[in-house]
Coordinates of C-alpha atoms in Angstrom, one line a residue:
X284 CA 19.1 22.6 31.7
X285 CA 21.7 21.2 29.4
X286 CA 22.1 21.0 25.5
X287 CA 24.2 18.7 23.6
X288 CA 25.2 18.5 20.1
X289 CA 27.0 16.1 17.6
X290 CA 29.0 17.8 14.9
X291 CA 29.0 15.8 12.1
X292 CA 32.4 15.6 9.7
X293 CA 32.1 17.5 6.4
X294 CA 30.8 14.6 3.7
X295 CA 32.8 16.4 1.0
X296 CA 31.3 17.5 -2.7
X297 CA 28.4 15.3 -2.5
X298 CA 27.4 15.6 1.2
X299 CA 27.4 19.2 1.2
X300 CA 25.2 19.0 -2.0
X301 CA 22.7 17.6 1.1
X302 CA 20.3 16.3 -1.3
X303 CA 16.4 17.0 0.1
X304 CA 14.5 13.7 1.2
X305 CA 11.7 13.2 -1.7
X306 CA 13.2 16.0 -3.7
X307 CA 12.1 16.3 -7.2
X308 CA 15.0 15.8 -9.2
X309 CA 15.2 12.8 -7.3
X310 CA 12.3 10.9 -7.6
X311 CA 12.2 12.4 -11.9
X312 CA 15.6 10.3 -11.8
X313 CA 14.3 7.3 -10.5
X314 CA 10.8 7.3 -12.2
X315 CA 12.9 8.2 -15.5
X316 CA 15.1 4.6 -14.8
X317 CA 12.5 2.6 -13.8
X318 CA 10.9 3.6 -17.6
X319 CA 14.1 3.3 -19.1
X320 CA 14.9 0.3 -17.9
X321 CA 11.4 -1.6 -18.6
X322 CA 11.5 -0.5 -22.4
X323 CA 15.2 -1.6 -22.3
X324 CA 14.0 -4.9 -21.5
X325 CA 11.2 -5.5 -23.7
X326 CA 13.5 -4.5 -26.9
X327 CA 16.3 -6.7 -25.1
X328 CA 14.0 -9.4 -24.6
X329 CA 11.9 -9.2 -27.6
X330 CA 15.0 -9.1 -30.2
X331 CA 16.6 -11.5 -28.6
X332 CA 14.1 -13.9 -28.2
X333 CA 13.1 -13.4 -31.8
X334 CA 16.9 -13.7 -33.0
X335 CA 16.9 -17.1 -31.2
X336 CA 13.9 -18.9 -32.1
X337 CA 13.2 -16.8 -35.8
X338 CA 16.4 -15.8 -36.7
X339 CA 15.9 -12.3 -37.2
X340 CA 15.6 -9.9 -34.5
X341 CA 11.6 -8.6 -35.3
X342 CA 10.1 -5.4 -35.4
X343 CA 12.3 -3.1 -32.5
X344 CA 9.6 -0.7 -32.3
X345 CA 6.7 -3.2 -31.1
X346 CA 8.6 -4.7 -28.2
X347 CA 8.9 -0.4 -27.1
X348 CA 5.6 -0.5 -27.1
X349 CA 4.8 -2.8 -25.1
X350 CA 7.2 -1.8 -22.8
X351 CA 6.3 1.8 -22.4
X352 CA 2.9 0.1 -21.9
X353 CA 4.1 -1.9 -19.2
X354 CA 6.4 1.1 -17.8
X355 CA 3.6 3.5 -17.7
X356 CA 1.3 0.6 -15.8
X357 CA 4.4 -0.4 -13.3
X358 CA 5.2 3.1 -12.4
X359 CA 1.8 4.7 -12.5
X360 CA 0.8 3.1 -8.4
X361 CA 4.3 4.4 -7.5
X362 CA 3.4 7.3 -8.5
X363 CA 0.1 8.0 -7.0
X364 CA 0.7 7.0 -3.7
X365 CA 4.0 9.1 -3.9
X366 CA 7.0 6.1 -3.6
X367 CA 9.7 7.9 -5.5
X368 CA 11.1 8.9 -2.6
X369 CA 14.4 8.6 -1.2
X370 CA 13.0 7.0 2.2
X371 CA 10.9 4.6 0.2
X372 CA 13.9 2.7 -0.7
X373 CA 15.3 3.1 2.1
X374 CA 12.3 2.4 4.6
X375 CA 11.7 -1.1 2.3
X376 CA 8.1 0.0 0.8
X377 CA 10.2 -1.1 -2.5
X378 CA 10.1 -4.6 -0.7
X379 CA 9.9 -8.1 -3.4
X380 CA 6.4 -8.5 -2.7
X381 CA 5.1 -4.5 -3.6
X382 CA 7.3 -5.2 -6.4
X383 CA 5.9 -8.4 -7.7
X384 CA 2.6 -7.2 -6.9
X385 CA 2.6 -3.9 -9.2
X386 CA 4.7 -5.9 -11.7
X387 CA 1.6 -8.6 -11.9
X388 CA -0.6 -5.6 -12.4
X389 CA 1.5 -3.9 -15.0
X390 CA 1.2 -7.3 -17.3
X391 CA -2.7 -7.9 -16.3
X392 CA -3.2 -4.5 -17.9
X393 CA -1.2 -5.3 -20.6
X394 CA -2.8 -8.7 -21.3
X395 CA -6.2 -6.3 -21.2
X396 CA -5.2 -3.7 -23.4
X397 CA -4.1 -6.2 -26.1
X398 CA -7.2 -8.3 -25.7
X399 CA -9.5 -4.6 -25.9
X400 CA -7.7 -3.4 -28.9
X401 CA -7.6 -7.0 -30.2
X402 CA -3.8 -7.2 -30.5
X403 CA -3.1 -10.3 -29.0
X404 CA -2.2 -12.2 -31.9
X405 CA 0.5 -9.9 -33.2
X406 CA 3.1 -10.9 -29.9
X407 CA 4.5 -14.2 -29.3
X408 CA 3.6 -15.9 -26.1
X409 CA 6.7 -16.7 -25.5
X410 CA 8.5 -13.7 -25.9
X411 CA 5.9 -12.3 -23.4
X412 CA 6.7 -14.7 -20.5
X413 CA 10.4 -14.1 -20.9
X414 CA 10.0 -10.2 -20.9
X415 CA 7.3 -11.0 -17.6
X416 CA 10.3 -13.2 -15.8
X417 CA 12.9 -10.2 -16.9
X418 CA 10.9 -7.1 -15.6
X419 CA 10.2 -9.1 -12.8
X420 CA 13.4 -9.6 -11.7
X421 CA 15.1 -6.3 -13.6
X422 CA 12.8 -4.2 -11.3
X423 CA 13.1 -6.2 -8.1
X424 CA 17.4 -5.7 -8.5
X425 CA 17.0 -2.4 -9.3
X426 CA 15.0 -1.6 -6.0
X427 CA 17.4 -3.6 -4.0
X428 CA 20.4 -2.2 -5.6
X429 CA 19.0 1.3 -5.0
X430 CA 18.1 1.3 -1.6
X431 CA 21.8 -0.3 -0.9
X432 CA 23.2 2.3 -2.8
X433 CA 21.7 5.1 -0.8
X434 CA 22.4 3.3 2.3
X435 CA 26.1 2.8 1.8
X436 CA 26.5 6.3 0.5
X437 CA 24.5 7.4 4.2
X438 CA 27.2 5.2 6.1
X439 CA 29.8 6.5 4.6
X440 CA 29.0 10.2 5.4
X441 CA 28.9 10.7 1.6
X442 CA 25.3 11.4 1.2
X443 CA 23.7 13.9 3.9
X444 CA 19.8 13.9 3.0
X445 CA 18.5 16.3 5.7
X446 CA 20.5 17.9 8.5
X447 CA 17.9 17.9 11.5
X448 CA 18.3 19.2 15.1
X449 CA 16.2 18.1 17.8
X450 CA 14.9 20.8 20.5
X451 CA 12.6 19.3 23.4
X452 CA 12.9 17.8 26.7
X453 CA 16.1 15.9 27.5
X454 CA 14.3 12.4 27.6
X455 CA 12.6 12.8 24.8
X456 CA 15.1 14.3 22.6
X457 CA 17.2 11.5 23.8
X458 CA 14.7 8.5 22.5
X459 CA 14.0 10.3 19.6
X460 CA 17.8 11.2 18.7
X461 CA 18.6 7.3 19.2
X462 CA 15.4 6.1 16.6
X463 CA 16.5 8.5 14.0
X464 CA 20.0 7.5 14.4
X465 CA 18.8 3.7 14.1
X466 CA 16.2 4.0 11.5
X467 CA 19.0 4.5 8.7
X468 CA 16.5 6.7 7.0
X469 CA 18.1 9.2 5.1
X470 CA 18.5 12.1 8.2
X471 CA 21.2 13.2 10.5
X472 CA 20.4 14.6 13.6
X473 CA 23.6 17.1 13.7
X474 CA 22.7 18.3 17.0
X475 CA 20.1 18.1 20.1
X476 CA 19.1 21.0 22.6
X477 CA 17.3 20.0 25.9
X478 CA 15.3 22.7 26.9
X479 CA 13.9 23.5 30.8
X480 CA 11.3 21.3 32.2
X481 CA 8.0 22.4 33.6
X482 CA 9.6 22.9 37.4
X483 CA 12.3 25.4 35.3
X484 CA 8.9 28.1 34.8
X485 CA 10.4 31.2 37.1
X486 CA 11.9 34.0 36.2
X487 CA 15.6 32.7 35.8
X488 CA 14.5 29.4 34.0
X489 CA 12.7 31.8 31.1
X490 CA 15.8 33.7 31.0
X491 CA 17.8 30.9 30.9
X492 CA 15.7 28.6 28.3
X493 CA 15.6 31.9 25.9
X494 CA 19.4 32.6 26.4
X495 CA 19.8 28.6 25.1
X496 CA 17.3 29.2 22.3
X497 CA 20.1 32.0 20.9
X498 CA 22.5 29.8 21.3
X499 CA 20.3 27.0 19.7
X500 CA 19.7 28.8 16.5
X501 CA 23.4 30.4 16.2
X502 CA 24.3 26.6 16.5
X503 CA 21.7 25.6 13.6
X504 CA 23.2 28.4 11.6
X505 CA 26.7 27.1 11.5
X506 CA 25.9 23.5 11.2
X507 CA 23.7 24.0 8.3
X508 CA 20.8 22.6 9.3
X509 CA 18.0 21.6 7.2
X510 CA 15.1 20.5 9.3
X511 CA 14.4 21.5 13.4
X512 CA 12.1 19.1 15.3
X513 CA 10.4 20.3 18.1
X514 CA 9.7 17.5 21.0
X515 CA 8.3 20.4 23.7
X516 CA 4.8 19.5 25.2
X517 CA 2.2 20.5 22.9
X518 CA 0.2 21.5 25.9
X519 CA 2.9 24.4 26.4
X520 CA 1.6 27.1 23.7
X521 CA 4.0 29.3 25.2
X522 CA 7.4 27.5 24.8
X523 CA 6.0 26.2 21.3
X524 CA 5.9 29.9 20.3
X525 CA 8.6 30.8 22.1
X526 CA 10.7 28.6 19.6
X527 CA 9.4 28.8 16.5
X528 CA 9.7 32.3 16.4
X529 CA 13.5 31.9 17.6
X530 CA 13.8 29.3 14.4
X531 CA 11.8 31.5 12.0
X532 CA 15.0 33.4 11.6
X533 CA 16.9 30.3 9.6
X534 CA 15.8 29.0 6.5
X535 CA 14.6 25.8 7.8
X536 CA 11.8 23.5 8.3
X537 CA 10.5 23.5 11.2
X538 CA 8.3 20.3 12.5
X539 CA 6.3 19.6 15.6
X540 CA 6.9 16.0 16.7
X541 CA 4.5 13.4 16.5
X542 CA 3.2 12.9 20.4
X543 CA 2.4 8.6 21.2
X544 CA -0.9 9.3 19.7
X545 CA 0.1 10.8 16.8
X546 CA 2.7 9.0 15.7
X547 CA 0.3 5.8 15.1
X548 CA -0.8 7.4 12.4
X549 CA 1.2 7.5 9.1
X550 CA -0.1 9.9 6.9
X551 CA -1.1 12.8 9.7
X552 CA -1.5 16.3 7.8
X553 CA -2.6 19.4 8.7
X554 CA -5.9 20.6 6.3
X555 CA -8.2 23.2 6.0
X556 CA -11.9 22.5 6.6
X557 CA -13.5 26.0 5.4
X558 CA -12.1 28.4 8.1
X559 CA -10.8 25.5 10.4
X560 CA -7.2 24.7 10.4
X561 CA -7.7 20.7 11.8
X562 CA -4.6 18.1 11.9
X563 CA -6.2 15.6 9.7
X564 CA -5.5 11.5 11.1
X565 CA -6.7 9.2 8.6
X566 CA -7.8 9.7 5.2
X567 CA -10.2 7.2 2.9
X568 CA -8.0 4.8 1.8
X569 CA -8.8 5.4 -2.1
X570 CA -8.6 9.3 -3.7
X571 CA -10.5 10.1 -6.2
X572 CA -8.1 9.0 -9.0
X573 CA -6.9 5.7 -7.5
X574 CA -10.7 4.6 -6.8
X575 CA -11.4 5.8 -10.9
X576 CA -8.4 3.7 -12.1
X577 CA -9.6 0.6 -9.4
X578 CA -12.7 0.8 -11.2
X579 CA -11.9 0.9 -14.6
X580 CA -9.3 -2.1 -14.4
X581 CA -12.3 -4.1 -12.6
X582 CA -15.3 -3.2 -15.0
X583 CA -12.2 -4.3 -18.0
X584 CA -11.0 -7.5 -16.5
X585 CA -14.7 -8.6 -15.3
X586 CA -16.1 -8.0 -18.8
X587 CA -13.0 -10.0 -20.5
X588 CA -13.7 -12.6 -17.8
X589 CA -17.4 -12.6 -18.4
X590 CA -16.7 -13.3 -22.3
X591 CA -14.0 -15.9 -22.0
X592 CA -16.3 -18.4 -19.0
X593 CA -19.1 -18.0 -20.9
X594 CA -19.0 -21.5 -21.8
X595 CA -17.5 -22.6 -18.6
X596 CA -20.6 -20.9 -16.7
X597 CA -22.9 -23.0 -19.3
X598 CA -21.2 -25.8 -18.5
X599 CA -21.5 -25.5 -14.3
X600 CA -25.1 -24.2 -14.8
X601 CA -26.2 -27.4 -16.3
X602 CA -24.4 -30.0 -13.5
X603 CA -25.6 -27.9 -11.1
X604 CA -29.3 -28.3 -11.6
X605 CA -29.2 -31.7 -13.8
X606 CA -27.3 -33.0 -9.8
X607 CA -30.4 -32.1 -8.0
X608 CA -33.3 -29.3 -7.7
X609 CA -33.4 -26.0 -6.8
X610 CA -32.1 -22.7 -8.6
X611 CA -28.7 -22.5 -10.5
X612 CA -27.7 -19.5 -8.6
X613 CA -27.2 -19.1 -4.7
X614 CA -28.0 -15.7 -3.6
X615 CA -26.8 -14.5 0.0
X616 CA -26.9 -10.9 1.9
X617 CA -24.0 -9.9 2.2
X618 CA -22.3 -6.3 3.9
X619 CA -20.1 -4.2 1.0
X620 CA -18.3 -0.4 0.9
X621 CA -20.3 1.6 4.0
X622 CA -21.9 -1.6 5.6
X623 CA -24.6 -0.9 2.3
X624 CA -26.2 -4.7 2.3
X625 CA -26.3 -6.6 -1.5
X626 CA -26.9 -9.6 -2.6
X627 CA -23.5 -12.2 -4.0
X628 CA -23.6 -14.3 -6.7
X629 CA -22.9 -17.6 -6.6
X630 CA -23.2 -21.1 -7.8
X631 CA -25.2 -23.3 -5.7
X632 CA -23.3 -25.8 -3.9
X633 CA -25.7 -26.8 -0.8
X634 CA -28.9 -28.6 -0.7
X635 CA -30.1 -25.6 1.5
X636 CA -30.1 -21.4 0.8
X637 CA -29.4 -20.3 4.4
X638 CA -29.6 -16.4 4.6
X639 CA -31.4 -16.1 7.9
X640 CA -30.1 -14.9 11.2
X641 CA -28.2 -17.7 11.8
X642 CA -25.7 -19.5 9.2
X643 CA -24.0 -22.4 9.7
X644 CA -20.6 -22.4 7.8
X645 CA -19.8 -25.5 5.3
X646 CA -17.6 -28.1 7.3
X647 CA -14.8 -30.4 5.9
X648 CA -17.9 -33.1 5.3
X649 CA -20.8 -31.5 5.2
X650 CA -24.0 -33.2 4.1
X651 CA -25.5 -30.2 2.4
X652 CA -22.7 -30.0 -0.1
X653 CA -23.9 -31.8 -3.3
X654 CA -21.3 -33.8 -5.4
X655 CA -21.2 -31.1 -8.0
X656 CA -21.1 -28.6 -5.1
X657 CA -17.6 -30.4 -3.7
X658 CA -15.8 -30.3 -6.9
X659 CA -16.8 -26.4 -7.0
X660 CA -15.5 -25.3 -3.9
X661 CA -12.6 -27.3 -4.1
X662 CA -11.6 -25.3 -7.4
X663 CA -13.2 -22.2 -6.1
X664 CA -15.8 -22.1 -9.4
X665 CA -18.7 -21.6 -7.2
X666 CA -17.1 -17.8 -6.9
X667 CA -16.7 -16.9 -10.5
X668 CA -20.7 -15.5 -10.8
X669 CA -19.1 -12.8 -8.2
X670 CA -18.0 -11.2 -11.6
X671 CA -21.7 -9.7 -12.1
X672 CA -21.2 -7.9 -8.7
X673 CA -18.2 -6.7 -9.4
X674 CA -19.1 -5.7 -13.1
X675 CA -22.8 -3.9 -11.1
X676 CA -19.9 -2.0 -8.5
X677 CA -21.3 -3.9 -5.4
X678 CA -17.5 -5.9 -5.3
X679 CA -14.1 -5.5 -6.5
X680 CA -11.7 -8.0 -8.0
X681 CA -9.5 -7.6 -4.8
X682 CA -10.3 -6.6 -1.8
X683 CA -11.7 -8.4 1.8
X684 CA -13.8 -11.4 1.4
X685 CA -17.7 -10.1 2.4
X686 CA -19.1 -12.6 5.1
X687 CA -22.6 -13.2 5.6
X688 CA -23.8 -10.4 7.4
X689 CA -25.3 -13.0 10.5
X690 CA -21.3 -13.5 10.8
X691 CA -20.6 -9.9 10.7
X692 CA -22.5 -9.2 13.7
X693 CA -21.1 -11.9 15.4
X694 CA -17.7 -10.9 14.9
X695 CA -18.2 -6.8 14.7
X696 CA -18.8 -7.5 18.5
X697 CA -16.0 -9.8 19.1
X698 CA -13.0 -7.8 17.1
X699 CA -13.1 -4.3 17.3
X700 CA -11.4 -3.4 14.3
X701 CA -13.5 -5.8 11.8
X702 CA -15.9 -3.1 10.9
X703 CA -12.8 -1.2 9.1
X704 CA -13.1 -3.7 6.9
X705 CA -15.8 -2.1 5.0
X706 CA -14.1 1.0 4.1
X707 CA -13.3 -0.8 0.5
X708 CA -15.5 -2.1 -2.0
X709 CA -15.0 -6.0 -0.9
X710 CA -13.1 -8.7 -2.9
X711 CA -13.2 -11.9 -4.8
X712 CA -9.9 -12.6 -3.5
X713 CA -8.2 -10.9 -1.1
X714 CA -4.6 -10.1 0.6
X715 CA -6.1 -12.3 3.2
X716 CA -7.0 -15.5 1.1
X717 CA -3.7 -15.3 -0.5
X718 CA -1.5 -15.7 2.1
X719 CA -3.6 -19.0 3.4
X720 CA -6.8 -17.4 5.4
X721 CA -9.6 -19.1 3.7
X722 CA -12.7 -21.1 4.2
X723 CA -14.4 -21.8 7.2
X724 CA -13.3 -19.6 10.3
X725 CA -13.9 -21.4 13.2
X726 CA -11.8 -19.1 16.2
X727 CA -12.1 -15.4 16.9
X728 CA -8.4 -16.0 16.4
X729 CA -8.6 -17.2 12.9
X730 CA -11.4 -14.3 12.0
X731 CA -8.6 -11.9 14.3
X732 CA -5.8 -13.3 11.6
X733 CA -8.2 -12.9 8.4
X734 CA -8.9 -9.0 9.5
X735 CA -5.4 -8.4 10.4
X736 CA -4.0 -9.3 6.7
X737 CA -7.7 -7.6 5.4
X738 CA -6.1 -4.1 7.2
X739 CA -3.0 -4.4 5.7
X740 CA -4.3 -4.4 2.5
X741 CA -6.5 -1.5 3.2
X742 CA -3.7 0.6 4.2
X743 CA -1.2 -0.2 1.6

């Protein structure tokens, strides 16, 4: 048996602080800049722009409006899935693409509000595009500049988030010693204890392993640490015991490390169920107040959308069936949220209305596609009617593309994840379509890819 430990030079004023990881003050700071900064910008942007083109810089306390609109949109998804955090920045979940993604939402949802409360008309376009390309790029710095900021201030020993100490097995506290150490995440392991193996289980080795556990915690005591990690084999209730009630004495978290198994999984908690304590794995990917807000924004842009293609859905409806007969509308089973079957909407763009058992998929120059039909598909019109499913909750705007469901049974056999795909409400468009997986999948390789990106978007 043999411990080692790394003692760690003091980081001065600031280290010693040892600000927590996700502490409160923090992420009130960095929600109160993000805000700050986005209404800074619209004011910026709006009286300059109106200075420029008008002369006169324009009413200040519109362009705060609108950007404590689009502050409270941009920092309300950070805020429900709990990114304020110091190893959010750090761990790049404030990457460009979350950014430019939330920031697309926050002006959707502005360009809804205005249209509900019929204010469009009172903002200049092109003020609008230039506070768009400013908070676009104003929030993307700011992310960047952050999460170097708390990285060089970790480097430099002047910012210690959490002061952890590792007790397990010396192998293990070894690889995990060396992944914390890498993963420049906000923690300092400040020292690590190898305790006896299985064959160490007589008499002397007990003695021995709880002589080391004194010296363990008198060691935690004087290096101040924050958080112990224990790395001992869950199957050993004995030793587990054995040293959390030698760590109970500190004022420190203590943590059971994630075995192979567990550590696929993210967002692992413990729970109650009634009376039973139960480590909880996975988790619907929507709570309650995300799935609400999901919903409102798609029964708000659907009905906009409805209003505004009115004419444009005239206008297909009659070269559809003037082009040659059948019905305007091509309906098709399709699998939704819990495998529950519906019917999609969409313009007809085939001679034939294959819903049977077998479906053959539209090729490059198939004969079934009318003229009309190619000009739809090539613009994607023949899935705008998909607005009356999402508007009737059997879709979402975004969210995985629903197949037929002859080519879900195909491919729930083939891919054994593809049935996770069903855990949202399914899309119009999707993370999938808009990183180039469309149309016609013609490999279990190019379904494999589709489901892959589908996933992603599921989990994030």
């Amino acid at each position: 048996m043999t411990s080692r430990v790394e003692t760690v030079p003091d980081a001065g004023l600031l280290g010693r602080a040892r600000f927590q990881l996700g502490s409160l003050g923090f992420m009130a700071g960095a929600f109160a800049v993000d805000v700050l900064l986005i209404v800074g910008l619209a004011v910026l942007t709006g009286s300059g722009y109106h200075l420029a083109i008008y002369g006169t810089i324009g009413e200040i306390e519109k362009y705060a409006t609108v950007g404590a609109l689009a502050a409270l949109s941009y920092t309300l998804p950070f805020l429900f899935r709990n990114e304020y955090r110091i190893h959010d920045y750090l761990e790049g979940r404030r990457s460009f693409r979350r950014v430019f993604m939330v920031w697309n939402y926050a002006v959707l949802s502005l360009a809804v509000i205005g249209f509900l409360t019929k204010s469009t008309g009172i903002y200049s376009r092109g003020w609008l595009t230039v506070f768009y390309v400013a908070g676009l790029s104003g929030m993307t710095a700011l992310s960047a500049i952050t999460g170097a900021l708390l990285g060089s201030l970790i480097d430099r020993g002047r910012l210690s988030c959490r002061r952890v100490m590792l007790v397990g097995s010396d192998d293990e506290v070894r690889r995990v010693g060396d992944m914390m150490i890498a993963a420049r995440a906000g923690v300092r392991v400040v020292a690590m204890t190898a305790l006896a193996g299985p064959a160490d289980s007589d008499q002397d080795g007990v003695a021995c392993t709880k002589q080391l556990l004194r010296e363990a915690v008198e060691r935690a005591r004087s290096l101040h640490v924050d958080d112990v990690v224990l790395l001992a084999d869950w199957s050993r209730d004995a030793q587990i015991h054995d040293i959390v009630s030698a760590f109970s004495a500190l004022p420190v978290s203590i943590h059971l490390g994630a075995s192979n198994l567990l550590g696929q999984f993210s967002d692992a908690h413990v729970s109650r169920l009634g009376a039973v304590t139960a480590l909880s794995l996975t988790a619907p990917p929507l709570g309650p107040v995300q799935a609400l807000a999901k919903r409102v924004f798609d029964v708000s842009v659907a009905t906009v959308a409805l209003v505004l293609l009115s004419p444009l859905f005239a206008a297909i409806a009659l070269a559809v069936s003037l082009e040659s007969p059948g019905p305007v509308f091509f309906r098709q089973r399709r699998r939704g949220y819990r495998s529950a079957e519906f019917r999609i909407w969409k313009f007809r763009t085939m001679s034939t209305l294959d819903d049977g058992d077998v479906i053959v998929q539209a090729s490059a120059n198939d004969a079934r596609v009318t003229r009309v039909g190619r000009l739809l598909r090539r613009f994607n019109f023949d899935e705008l009617p998909q607005l009356f499913n999402v508007f009737s909750g059997e879709m979402s705007l975004v969210g995985p593309r629903p197949h037929a469901v002859a080519h879900d049974k195909i491919f729930e056999q083939r891919i054994l994840s593809y049935p996770r795909r069903l855990n949202v409400l399914p899309g119009i468009t999707g993370w999938a379509q808009v990183n180039g997986h469309r149309g016609r999948t013609e490999t279990d390789d190019a379904m494999r890819a589709r489901v892959d990106y589908d996933l992603y978007y599921i989990d994030n």
